[in-house]
Amino acid sequence: MFNPGELWKKRLNAHIKETSRYLRFMFNDHLAFAMLFFIAVFAYYYQQWLQDIPANFPADWIMAIVLGAVTTYSPVRTLLQEADLVFLLPVEQKLRIYFRNSMIYSFIIQIYVLVFVLAAFSPLYLAVYTERGSSTLFYLFLLLLVYKGWNMIASWWMLKLRDSMTRYIDHGIRFFLTVMTIFFFFQKDAFWYVSMTTVMFFGILLFDYYFAGRQKIILWDLLIEKEQARMQSFYRLANLFTDVPHVRPKVNKRTFLVSALTKYIPHKQDSTFSYLYGMTLIRSSDYIGLYIRLLLLAIFFMLWVENLWLKYVFGLLFMYISGFQLLTLWHHHRTVIWLDLYPIDESIRQQALFKMILKLQSLKGMMLSIVLYFAEGIQHLLIFLVLSGLSITVSFTYWKKRHMGSSLNNR
């Protein structure tokens, strides 16, 4: 006999086992150290900044918008699979318990994110609203919990509508009302404004319930598409740290960059993998975007921190992380068996990848040196160039021994 509760337990256990396996690779020693370092430095400068916070700083709007975005974004993890479109369709009417459990699970998981963001804003809240006690944070948390639950219910009801524009408009209205409610909470004597936006939000809930109630069937294709999109996002992130066979690479045209690459790389046999890795870097959505984001983060932290040595540390640390992520290009085409037919030695493949990473790391080192030049002067540009060169040399020696060596032996 079909038991929807047991099916949910099996799906949840498999999901936790799958994600935890990749999370162990993602939060390895390198990333854990980097995250602890970033958190420690950020907490220190955050505390220093709070002591001299400008009087006209729009803390209420910033907290309201960020908390509103986190509260409004309330996807339901159904853990559905493609085969469910065939095998669960006949028992659709019996899946009420399954979807109820999926909403409870989604709500609990998203509470952790909400708590983390609220905890990050707590020092700012107490610094701006000195006349209020920490107990008001608890009331704010309760308000956010209620709105999170309402937003999740509304998101679930909206998944019964196929019109994407209606869903986007509904999400936008709920986001606006959530932000305004949180903003009014920060103001003095604004109880009636909070009550007004809450009543308006409840009206949106009734509207969603009415339109969802007119749709009696489950849009299986939409639910499966949403679930697969979320899992693919996780797999693409995990693929930057380890091998993920489930990932479905997304390819972009980027005609200008491709044409520039084809002119730059000679059409010779020993340049085959230089061309392949270069095209993969440009056309894949995973690598070039991450490279640019890490560069921008490095520039931000180097300009933000005041301590000179921390500027060096941030620059070198982001360079190492960027190079480490680019190493995963080696595994990008692992499932394409035709590459093994190429009459090209394994060492030439490895050399092609390291040459490309060397050029990208050198370019990043030069750009960060220029940033340091404008921030501190010409002497620090030269010092960072030397340090980045040493960092690249040491990193390449380590990567060849530990990562690329083991990869070659496993092929």
PDB file of N, CA and C in Angstrom, residues 320-368:
ATOM      1  N   TYR A 320      44.732  32.655  -4.305  1.00  0.00           N
ATOM      2  CA  TYR A 320      44.843  31.207  -4.103  1.00  0.00           C
ATOM      3  C   TYR A 320      43.497  30.524  -4.317  1.00  0.00           C
ATOM      4  N   ILE A 321      42.438  31.101  -3.757  1.00  0.00           N
ATOM      5  CA  ILE A 321      41.103  30.504  -3.907  1.00  0.00           C
ATOM      6  C   ILE A 321      40.703  30.466  -5.377  1.00  0.00           C
ATOM      7  N   SER A 322      40.990  31.537  -6.100  1.00  0.00           N
ATOM      8  CA  SER A 322      40.642  31.595  -7.518  1.00  0.00           C
ATOM      9  C   SER A 322      41.376  30.523  -8.310  1.00  0.00           C
ATOM     10  N   GLY A 323      42.668  30.383  -8.063  1.00  0.00           N
ATOM     11  CA  GLY A 323      43.428  29.351  -8.762  1.00  0.00           C
ATOM     12  C   GLY A 323      42.976  27.957  -8.403  1.00  0.00           C
ATOM     13  N   PHE A 324      42.642  27.756  -7.142  1.00  0.00           N
ATOM     14  CA  PHE A 324      42.175  26.443  -6.689  1.00  0.00           C
ATOM     15  C   PHE A 324      40.866  26.060  -7.380  1.00  0.00           C
ATOM     16  N   GLN A 325      39.969  27.025  -7.565  1.00  0.00           N
ATOM     17  CA  GLN A 325      38.703  26.732  -8.246  1.00  0.00           C
ATOM     18  C   GLN A 325      38.917  26.470  -9.736  1.00  0.00           C
ATOM     19  N   LEU A 326      39.881  27.139 -10.347  1.00  0.00           N
ATOM     20  CA  LEU A 326      40.144  26.912 -11.767  1.00  0.00           C
ATOM     21  C   LEU A 326      40.699  25.524 -12.031  1.00  0.00           C
ATOM     22  N   LEU A 327      41.271  24.897 -11.019  1.00  0.00           N
ATOM     23  CA  LEU A 327      41.781  23.535 -11.184  1.00  0.00           C
ATOM     24  C   LEU A 327      40.691  22.549 -11.576  1.00  0.00           C
ATOM     25  N   THR A 328      39.451  22.836 -11.216  1.00  0.00           N
ATOM     26  CA  THR A 328      38.360  21.908 -11.518  1.00  0.00           C
ATOM     27  C   THR A 328      38.076  21.834 -13.017  1.00  0.00           C
ATOM     28  N   LEU A 329      38.672  22.711 -13.818  1.00  0.00           N
ATOM     29  CA  LEU A 329      38.568  22.588 -15.270  1.00  0.00           C
ATOM     30  C   LEU A 329      39.115  21.249 -15.749  1.00  0.00           C
ATOM     31  N   TRP A 330      40.048  20.688 -14.999  1.00  0.00           N
ATOM     32  CA  TRP A 330      40.648  19.398 -15.362  1.00  0.00           C
ATOM     33  C   TRP A 330      39.587  18.301 -15.433  1.00  0.00           C
ATOM     34  N   HIS A 331      38.564  18.404 -14.600  1.00  0.00           N
ATOM     35  CA  HIS A 331      37.536  17.361 -14.551  1.00  0.00           C
ATOM     36  C   HIS A 331      36.293  17.719 -15.358  1.00  0.00           C
ATOM     37  N   HIS A 332      36.283  18.873 -15.990  1.00  0.00           N
ATOM     38  CA  HIS A 332      35.045  19.338 -16.633  1.00  0.00           C
ATOM     39  C   HIS A 332      34.599  18.395 -17.751  1.00  0.00           C
ATOM     40  N   HIS A 333      35.539  17.837 -18.493  1.00  0.00           N
ATOM     41  CA  HIS A 333      35.202  16.975 -19.632  1.00  0.00           C
ATOM     42  C   HIS A 333      35.469  15.500 -19.329  1.00  0.00           C
ATOM     43  N   ARG A 334      35.403  15.140 -18.065  1.00  0.00           N
ATOM     44  CA  ARG A 334      35.760  13.776 -17.675  1.00  0.00           C
ATOM     45  C   ARG A 334      34.833  12.723 -18.284  1.00  0.00           C
ATOM     46  N   THR A 335      33.581  13.090 -18.577  1.00  0.00           N
ATOM     47  CA  THR A 335      32.625  12.119 -19.117  1.00  0.00           C
ATOM     48  C   THR A 335      32.671  12.033 -20.643  1.00  0.00           C
ATOM     49  N   VAL A 336      33.479  12.876 -21.289  1.00  0.00           N
ATOM     50  CA  VAL A 336      33.600  12.849 -22.751  1.00  0.00           C
ATOM     51  C   VAL A 336      34.715  11.877 -23.108  1.00  0.00           C
ATOM     52  N   ILE A 337      34.337  10.661 -23.434  1.00  0.00           N
ATOM     53  CA  ILE A 337      35.338   9.602 -23.656  1.00  0.00           C
ATOM     54  C   ILE A 337      36.137   9.837 -24.930  1.00  0.00           C
ATOM     55  N   TRP A 338      35.612  10.658 -25.845  1.00  0.00           N
ATOM     56  CA  TRP A 338      36.313  10.883 -27.109  1.00  0.00           C
ATOM     57  C   TRP A 338      37.632  11.615 -26.904  1.00  0.00           C
ATOM     58  N   LEU A 339      37.759  12.337 -25.809  1.00  0.00           N
ATOM     59  CA  LEU A 339      39.017  13.047 -25.563  1.00  0.00           C
ATOM     60  C   LEU A 339      40.173  12.084 -25.360  1.00  0.00           C
ATOM     61  N   ASP A 340      39.874  10.872 -24.869  1.00  0.00           N
ATOM     62  CA  ASP A 340      40.932   9.880 -24.669  1.00  0.00           C
ATOM     63  C   ASP A 340      41.476   9.351 -25.989  1.00  0.00           C
ATOM     64  N   LEU A 341      40.759   9.600 -27.084  1.00  0.00           N
ATOM     65  CA  LEU A 341      41.226   9.149 -28.395  1.00  0.00           C
ATOM     66  C   LEU A 341      42.204  10.130 -29.026  1.00  0.00           C
ATOM     67  N   TYR A 342      42.301  11.340 -28.453  1.00  0.00           N
ATOM     68  CA  TYR A 342      43.214  12.323 -29.015  1.00  0.00           C
ATOM     69  C   TYR A 342      44.652  11.825 -28.854  1.00  0.00           C
ATOM     70  N   PRO A 343      45.464  11.900 -29.895  1.00  0.00           N
ATOM     71  CA  PRO A 343      46.866  11.439 -29.783  1.00  0.00           C
ATOM     72  C   PRO A 343      47.747  12.482 -29.105  1.00  0.00           C
ATOM     73  N   ILE A 344      47.344  12.845 -27.897  1.00  0.00           N
ATOM     74  CA  ILE A 344      48.064  13.883 -27.153  1.00  0.00           C
ATOM     75  C   ILE A 344      48.416  13.335 -25.786  1.00  0.00           C
ATOM     76  N   ASP A 345      49.656  13.499 -25.403  1.00  0.00           N
ATOM     77  CA  ASP A 345      50.123  12.969 -24.128  1.00  0.00           C
ATOM     78  C   ASP A 345      49.445  13.675 -22.949  1.00  0.00           C
ATOM     79  N   GLU A 346      49.310  12.917 -21.846  1.00  0.00           N
ATOM     80  CA  GLU A 346      48.661  13.454 -20.647  1.00  0.00           C
ATOM     81  C   GLU A 346      49.386  14.674 -20.101  1.00  0.00           C
ATOM     82  N   SER A 347      50.709  14.674 -20.211  1.00  0.00           N
ATOM     83  CA  SER A 347      51.478  15.802 -19.680  1.00  0.00           C
ATOM     84  C   SER A 347      51.200  17.085 -20.459  1.00  0.00           C
ATOM     85  N   ILE A 348      50.893  16.964 -21.755  1.00  0.00           N
ATOM     86  CA  ILE A 348      50.575  18.152 -22.553  1.00  0.00           C
ATOM     87  C   ILE A 348      49.229  18.721 -22.131  1.00  0.00           C
ATOM     88  N   ARG A 349      48.279  17.843 -21.799  1.00  0.00           N
ATOM     89  CA  ARG A 349      46.987  18.305 -21.284  1.00  0.00           C
ATOM     90  C   ARG A 349      47.181  19.095 -19.990  1.00  0.00           C
ATOM     91  N   GLN A 350      47.985  18.518 -19.107  1.00  0.00           N
ATOM     92  CA  GLN A 350      48.224  19.179 -17.825  1.00  0.00           C
ATOM     93  C   GLN A 350      48.933  20.511 -18.033  1.00  0.00           C
ATOM     94  N   GLN A 351      49.907  20.512 -18.947  1.00  0.00           N
ATOM     95  CA  GLN A 351      50.651  21.739 -19.214  1.00  0.00           C
ATOM     96  C   GLN A 351      49.739  22.826 -19.779  1.00  0.00           C
ATOM     97  N   ALA A 352      48.792  22.436 -20.631  1.00  0.00           N
ATOM     98  CA  ALA A 352      47.864  23.411 -21.216  1.00  0.00           C
ATOM     99  C   ALA A 352      47.008  24.063 -20.143  1.00  0.00           C
ATOM    100  N   LEU A 353      46.535  23.257 -19.198  1.00  0.00           N
ATOM    101  CA  LEU A 353      45.707  23.810 -18.126  1.00  0.00           C
ATOM    102  C   LEU A 353      46.511  24.745 -17.238  1.00  0.00           C
ATOM    103  N   PHE A 354      47.720  24.339 -16.868  1.00  0.00           N
ATOM    104  CA  PHE A 354      48.523  25.167 -15.971  1.00  0.00           C
ATOM    105  C   PHE A 354      48.975  26.458 -16.651  1.00  0.00           C
ATOM    106  N   LYS A 355      49.206  26.402 -17.936  1.00  0.00           N
ATOM    107  CA  LYS A 355      49.558  27.637 -18.642  1.00  0.00           C
ATOM    108  C   LYS A 355      48.413  28.639 -18.597  1.00  0.00           C
ATOM    109  N   MET A 356      47.201  28.137 -18.803  1.00  0.00           N
ATOM    110  CA  MET A 356      46.046  29.024 -18.782  1.00  0.00           C
ATOM    111  C   MET A 356      45.826  29.600 -17.387  1.00  0.00           C
ATOM    112  N   ILE A 357      45.927  28.745 -16.350  1.00  0.00           N
ATOM    113  CA  ILE A 357      45.754  29.229 -14.981  1.00  0.00           C
ATOM    114  C   ILE A 357      46.846  30.233 -14.630  1.00  0.00           C
ATOM    115  N   LEU A 358      48.082  29.970 -15.103  1.00  0.00           N
ATOM    116  CA  LEU A 358      49.187  30.890 -14.843  1.00  0.00           C
ATOM    117  C   LEU A 358      48.907  32.271 -15.431  1.00  0.00           C
ATOM    118  N   LYS A 359      48.386  32.309 -16.646  1.00  0.00           N
ATOM    119  CA  LYS A 359      48.073  33.595 -17.278  1.00  0.00           C
ATOM    120  C   LYS A 359      46.960  34.322 -16.527  1.00  0.00           C
ATOM    121  N   LEU A 360      45.933  33.571 -16.131  1.00  0.00           N
ATOM    122  CA  LEU A 360      44.819  34.186 -15.407  1.00  0.00           C
ATOM    123  C   LEU A 360      45.255  34.688 -14.036  1.00  0.00           C
ATOM    124  N   GLN A 361      46.084  33.906 -13.341  1.00  0.00           N
ATOM    125  CA  GLN A 361      46.570  34.322 -12.028  1.00  0.00           C
ATOM    126  C   GLN A 361      47.516  35.511 -12.136  1.00  0.00           C
ATOM    127  N   SER A 362      48.336  35.522 -13.178  1.00  0.00           N
ATOM    128  CA  SER A 362      49.237  36.662 -13.378  1.00  0.00           C
ATOM    129  C   SER A 362      48.443  37.929 -13.667  1.00  0.00           C
ATOM    130  N   LEU A 363      47.387  37.786 -14.480  1.00  0.00           N
ATOM    131  CA  LEU A 363      46.528  38.938 -14.772  1.00  0.00           C
ATOM    132  C   LEU A 363      45.858  39.452 -13.507  1.00  0.00           C
ATOM    133  N   LYS A 364      45.376  38.532 -12.677  1.00  0.00           N
ATOM    134  CA  LYS A 364      44.732  38.948 -11.430  1.00  0.00           C
ATOM    135  C   LYS A 364      45.742  39.602 -10.499  1.00  0.00           C
ATOM    136  N   GLY A 365      46.958  39.052 -10.429  1.00  0.00           N
ATOM    137  CA  GLY A 365      47.994  39.651  -9.595  1.00  0.00           C
ATOM    138  C   GLY A 365      48.337  41.062 -10.039  1.00  0.00           C
ATOM    139  N   MET A 366      48.394  41.292 -11.349  1.00  0.00           N
ATOM    140  CA  MET A 366      48.685  42.634 -11.868  1.00  0.00           C
ATOM    141  C   MET A 366      47.561  43.614 -11.527  1.00  0.00           C
ATOM    142  N   MET A 367      46.321  43.170 -11.679  1.00  0.00           N
ATOM    143  CA  MET A 367      45.191  44.066 -11.385  1.00  0.00           C
ATOM    144  C   MET A 367      45.121  44.408  -9.901  1.00  0.00           C
ATOM    145  N   LEU A 368      45.377  43.426  -9.036  1.00  0.00           N
ATOM    146  CA  LEU A 368      45.365  43.700  -7.599  1.00  0.00           C
ATOM    147  C   LEU A 368      46.541  44.584  -7.203  1.00  0.00           C
TER     148      LEU A 368
END
